[in-house]
GROMACS .gro file of C-alpha atoms in nm:
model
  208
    1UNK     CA    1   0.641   0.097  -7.152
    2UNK     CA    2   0.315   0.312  -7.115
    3UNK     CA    3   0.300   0.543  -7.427
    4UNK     CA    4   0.268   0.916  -7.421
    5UNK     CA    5  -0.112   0.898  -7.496
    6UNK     CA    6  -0.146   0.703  -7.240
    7UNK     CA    7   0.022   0.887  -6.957
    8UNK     CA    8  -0.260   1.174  -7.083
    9UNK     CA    9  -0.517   0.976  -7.044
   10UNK     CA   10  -0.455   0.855  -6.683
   11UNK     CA   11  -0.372   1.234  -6.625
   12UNK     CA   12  -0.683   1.337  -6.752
   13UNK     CA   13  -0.854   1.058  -6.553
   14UNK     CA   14  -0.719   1.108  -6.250
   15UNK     CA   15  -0.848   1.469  -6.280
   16UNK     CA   16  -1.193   1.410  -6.334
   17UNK     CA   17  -1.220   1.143  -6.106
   18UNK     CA   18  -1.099   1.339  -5.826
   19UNK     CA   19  -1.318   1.644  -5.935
   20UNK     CA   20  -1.621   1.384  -5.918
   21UNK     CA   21  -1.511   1.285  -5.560
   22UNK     CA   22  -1.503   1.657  -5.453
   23UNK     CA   23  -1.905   1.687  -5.599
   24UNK     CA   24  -1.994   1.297  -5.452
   25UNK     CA   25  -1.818   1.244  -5.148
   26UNK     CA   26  -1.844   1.363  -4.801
   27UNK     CA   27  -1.490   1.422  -4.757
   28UNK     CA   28  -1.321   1.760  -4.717
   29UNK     CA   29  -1.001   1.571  -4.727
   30UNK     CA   30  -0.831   1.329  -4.872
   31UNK     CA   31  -0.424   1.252  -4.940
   32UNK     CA   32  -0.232   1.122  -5.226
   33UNK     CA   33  -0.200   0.778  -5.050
   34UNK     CA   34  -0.605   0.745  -5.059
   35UNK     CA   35  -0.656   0.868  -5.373
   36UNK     CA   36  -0.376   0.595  -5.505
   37UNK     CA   37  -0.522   0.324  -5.337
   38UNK     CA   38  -0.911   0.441  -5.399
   39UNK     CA   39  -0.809   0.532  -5.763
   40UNK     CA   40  -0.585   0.206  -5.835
   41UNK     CA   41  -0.338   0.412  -6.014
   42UNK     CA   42   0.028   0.525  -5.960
   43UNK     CA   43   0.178   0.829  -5.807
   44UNK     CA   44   0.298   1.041  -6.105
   45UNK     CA   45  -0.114   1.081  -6.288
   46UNK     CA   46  -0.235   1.142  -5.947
   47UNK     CA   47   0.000   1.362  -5.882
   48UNK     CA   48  -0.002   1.594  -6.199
   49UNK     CA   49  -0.430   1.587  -6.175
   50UNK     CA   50  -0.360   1.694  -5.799
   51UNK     CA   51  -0.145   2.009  -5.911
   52UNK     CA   52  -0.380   2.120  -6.218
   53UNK     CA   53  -0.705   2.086  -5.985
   54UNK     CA   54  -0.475   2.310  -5.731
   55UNK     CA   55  -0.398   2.580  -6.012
   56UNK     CA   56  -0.803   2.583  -6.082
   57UNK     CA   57  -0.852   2.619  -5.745
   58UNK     CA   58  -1.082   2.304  -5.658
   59UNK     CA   59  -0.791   2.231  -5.369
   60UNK     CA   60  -0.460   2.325  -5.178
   61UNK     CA   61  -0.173   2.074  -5.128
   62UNK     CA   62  -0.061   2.106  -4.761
   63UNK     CA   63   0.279   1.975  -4.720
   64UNK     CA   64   0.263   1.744  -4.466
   65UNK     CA   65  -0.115   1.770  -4.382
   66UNK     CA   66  -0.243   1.644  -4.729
   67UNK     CA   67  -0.521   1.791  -4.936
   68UNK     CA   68  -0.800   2.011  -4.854
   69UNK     CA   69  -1.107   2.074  -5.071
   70UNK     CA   70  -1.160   2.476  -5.130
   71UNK     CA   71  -1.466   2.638  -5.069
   72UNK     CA   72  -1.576   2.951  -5.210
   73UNK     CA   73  -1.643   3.268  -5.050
   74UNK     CA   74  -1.977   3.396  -5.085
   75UNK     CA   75  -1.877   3.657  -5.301
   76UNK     CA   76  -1.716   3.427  -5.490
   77UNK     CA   77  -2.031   3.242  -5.556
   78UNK     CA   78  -2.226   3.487  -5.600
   79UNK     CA   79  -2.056   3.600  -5.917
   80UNK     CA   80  -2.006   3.271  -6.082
   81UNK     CA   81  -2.373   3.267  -6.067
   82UNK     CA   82  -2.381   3.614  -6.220
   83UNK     CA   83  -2.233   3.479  -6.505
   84UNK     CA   84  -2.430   3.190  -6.534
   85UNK     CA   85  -2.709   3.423  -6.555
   86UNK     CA   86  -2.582   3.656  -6.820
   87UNK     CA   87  -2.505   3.331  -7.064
   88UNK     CA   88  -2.758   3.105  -6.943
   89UNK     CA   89  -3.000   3.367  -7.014
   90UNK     CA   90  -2.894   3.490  -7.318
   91UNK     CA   91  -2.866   3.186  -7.462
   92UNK     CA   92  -3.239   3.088  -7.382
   93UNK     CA   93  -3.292   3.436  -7.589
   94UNK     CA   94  -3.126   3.270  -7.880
   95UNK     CA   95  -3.287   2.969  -7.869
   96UNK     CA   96  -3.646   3.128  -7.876
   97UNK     CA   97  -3.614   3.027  -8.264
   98UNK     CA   98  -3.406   2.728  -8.255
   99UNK     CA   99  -3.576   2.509  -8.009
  100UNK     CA  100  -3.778   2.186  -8.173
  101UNK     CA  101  -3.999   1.915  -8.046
  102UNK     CA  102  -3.713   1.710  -8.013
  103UNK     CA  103  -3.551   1.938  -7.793
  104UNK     CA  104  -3.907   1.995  -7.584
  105UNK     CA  105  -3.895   1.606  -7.553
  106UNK     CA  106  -3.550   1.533  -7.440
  107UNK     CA  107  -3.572   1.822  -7.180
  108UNK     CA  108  -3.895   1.634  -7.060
  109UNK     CA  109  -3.681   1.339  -7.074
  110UNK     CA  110  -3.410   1.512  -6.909
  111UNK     CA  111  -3.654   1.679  -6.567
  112UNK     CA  112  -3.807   1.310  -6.564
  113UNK     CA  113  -3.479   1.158  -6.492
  114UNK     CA  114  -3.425   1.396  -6.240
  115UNK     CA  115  -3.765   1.302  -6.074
  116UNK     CA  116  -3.641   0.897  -6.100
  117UNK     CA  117  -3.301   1.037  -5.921
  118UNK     CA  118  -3.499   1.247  -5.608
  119UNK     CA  119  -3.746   0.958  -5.540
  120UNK     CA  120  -3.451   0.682  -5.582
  121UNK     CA  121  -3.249   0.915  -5.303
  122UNK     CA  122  -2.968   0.905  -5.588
  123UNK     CA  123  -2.784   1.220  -5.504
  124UNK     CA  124  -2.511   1.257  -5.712
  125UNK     CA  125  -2.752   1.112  -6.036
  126UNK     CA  126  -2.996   1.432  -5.970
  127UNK     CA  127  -2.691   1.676  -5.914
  128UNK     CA  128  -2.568   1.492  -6.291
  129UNK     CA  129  -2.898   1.576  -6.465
  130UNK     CA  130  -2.969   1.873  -6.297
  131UNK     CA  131  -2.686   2.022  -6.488
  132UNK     CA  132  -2.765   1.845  -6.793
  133UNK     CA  133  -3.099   2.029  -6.829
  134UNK     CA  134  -2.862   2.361  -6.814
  135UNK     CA  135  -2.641   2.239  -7.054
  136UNK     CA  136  -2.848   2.121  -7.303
  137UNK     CA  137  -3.009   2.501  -7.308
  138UNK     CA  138  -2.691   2.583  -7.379
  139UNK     CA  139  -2.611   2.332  -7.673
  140UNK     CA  140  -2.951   2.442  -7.879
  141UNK     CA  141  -2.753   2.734  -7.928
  142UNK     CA  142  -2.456   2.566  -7.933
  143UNK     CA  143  -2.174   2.835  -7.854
  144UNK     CA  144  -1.879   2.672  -7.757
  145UNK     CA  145  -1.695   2.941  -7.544
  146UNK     CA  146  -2.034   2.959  -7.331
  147UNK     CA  147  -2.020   2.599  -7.267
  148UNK     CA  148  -1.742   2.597  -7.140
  149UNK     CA  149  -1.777   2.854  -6.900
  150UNK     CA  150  -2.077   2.706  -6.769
  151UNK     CA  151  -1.914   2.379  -6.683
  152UNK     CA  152  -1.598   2.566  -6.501
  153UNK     CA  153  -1.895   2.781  -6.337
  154UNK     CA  154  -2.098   2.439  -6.206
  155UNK     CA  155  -1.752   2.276  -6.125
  156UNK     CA  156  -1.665   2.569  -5.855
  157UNK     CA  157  -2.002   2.554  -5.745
  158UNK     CA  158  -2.052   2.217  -5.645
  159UNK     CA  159  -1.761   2.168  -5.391
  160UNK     CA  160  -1.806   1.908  -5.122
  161UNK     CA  161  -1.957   2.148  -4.891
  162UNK     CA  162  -2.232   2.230  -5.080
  163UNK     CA  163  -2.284   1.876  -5.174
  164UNK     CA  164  -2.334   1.790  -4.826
  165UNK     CA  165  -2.574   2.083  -4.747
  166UNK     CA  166  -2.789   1.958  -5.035
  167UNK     CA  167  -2.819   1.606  -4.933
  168UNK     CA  168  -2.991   1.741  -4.671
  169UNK     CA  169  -3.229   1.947  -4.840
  170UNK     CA  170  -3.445   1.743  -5.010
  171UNK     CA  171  -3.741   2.017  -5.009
  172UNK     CA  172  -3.427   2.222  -5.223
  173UNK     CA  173  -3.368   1.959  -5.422
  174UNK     CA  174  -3.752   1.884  -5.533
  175UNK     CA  175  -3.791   2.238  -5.574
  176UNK     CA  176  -3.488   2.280  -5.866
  177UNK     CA  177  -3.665   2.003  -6.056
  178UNK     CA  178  -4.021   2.199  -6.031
  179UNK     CA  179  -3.843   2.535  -6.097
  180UNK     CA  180  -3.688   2.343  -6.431
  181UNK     CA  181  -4.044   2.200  -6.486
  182UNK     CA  182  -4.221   2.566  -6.481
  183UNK     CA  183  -3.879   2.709  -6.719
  184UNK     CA  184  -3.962   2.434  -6.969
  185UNK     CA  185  -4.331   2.510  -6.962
  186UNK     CA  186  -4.312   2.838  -7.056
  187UNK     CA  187  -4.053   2.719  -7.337
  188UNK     CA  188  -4.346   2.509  -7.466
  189UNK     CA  189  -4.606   2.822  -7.458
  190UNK     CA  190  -4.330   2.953  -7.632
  191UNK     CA  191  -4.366   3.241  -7.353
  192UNK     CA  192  -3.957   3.294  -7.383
  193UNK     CA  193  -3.953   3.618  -7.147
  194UNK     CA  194  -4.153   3.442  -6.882
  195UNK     CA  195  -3.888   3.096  -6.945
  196UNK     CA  196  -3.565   3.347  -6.909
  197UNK     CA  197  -3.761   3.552  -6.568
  198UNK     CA  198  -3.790   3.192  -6.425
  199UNK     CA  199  -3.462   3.086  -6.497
  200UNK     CA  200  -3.366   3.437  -6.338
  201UNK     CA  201  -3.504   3.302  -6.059
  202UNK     CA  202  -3.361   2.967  -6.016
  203UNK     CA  203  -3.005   3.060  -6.041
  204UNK     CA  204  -3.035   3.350  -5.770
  205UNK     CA  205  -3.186   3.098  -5.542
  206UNK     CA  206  -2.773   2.976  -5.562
  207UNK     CA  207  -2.661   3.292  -5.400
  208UNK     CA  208  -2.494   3.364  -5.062
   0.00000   0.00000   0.00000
């Protein structure tokens, strides 16, 4: 008998590995009966992750026609990235006092990876650490509600169409990593209005 913790966790990891199909894959659809057999799980945490990823919006259920990957409209887009600049930007404020050598060497750590990823043609790794070097602004600060907002914000942004554009773009995608090169060198001249005008930027280079 599979425990109640357990039926969560298959829930849970049903959800995010269908959300990290919708970023990975090509696919703008799939059906239950793929995601079972790609998966190896059973109907009922597939099925529960398929209905909370449809209340986010991330997907429809078509009865009879199977499962469709949303897009976002432009406008859409356009303000999730609004918001990403309001607390992505703030936060780099904050952190103008906060921010160590250790952080200055994992970021480097963090933009280096991301180099590794481009030149290895490693996609989805250089979509991963691209939004780790976002995040981890956002954890010297370390407010909780902002973090989370930024991750539902990257989720909805990332959707299989966009995915596919950008594996196309490698100019694009060697031009994020330089854009997060120049944000953390001004961080390091401590030059934290010219680190939050390039971040500025680099998120309205996401708009529609």
């Amino acid at each position: 008998m599979i425990e109640k913790n357990d039926k969560v966790l298959l829930k849970d990891t049903a959800y995010e590995k269908i959300k990290e199909k919708m970023i990975r894959g090509d696919e703008e659809y799939t059906s239950e009966n793929t995601l079972v057999q790609e998966l190896s799980m059973s109907r009922t945490p597939i099925r529960e992750a398929l209905n909370r990823l449809q209340y986010e919006g991330f997907l429809k259920i078509l009865p009879n026609r199977g499962i469709v990957f949303t897009e976002l409209s432009a406008e859409e887009r356009n303000e999730l990235i609004d918001m990403r600049i309001a607390i992505e930007t703030y936060s780099l404020r904050q952190a103008a006092d906060r921010i160590t050598d250790n952080d200055i060497q994992e970021l480097t750590r963090i933009i280096g990876m991301q180099e590794e990823a481009y030149h290895a043609g490693d996609f989805a790794e250089l979509v991963e650490k691209d939004a780790l070097f976002h995040h981890y602004l956002l954890e010297i600060v370390g407010n909780s509600q902002f973090i989370k907002m930024y991750r539902h914000a990257r989720e909805r942004q990332f959707t299989v169409r966009a995915g596919k554009w950008l594996k196309h773009q490698p100019d694009v995608l060697q031009t994020f990593i330089e854009e997060h090169r120049t944000i953390l060198n001004a961080i390091i001249r401590k030059d934290f209005p010219a680190a939050v005008q390039h971040l500025v930027e680099h998120l309205e280079k996401g708009k529609l």
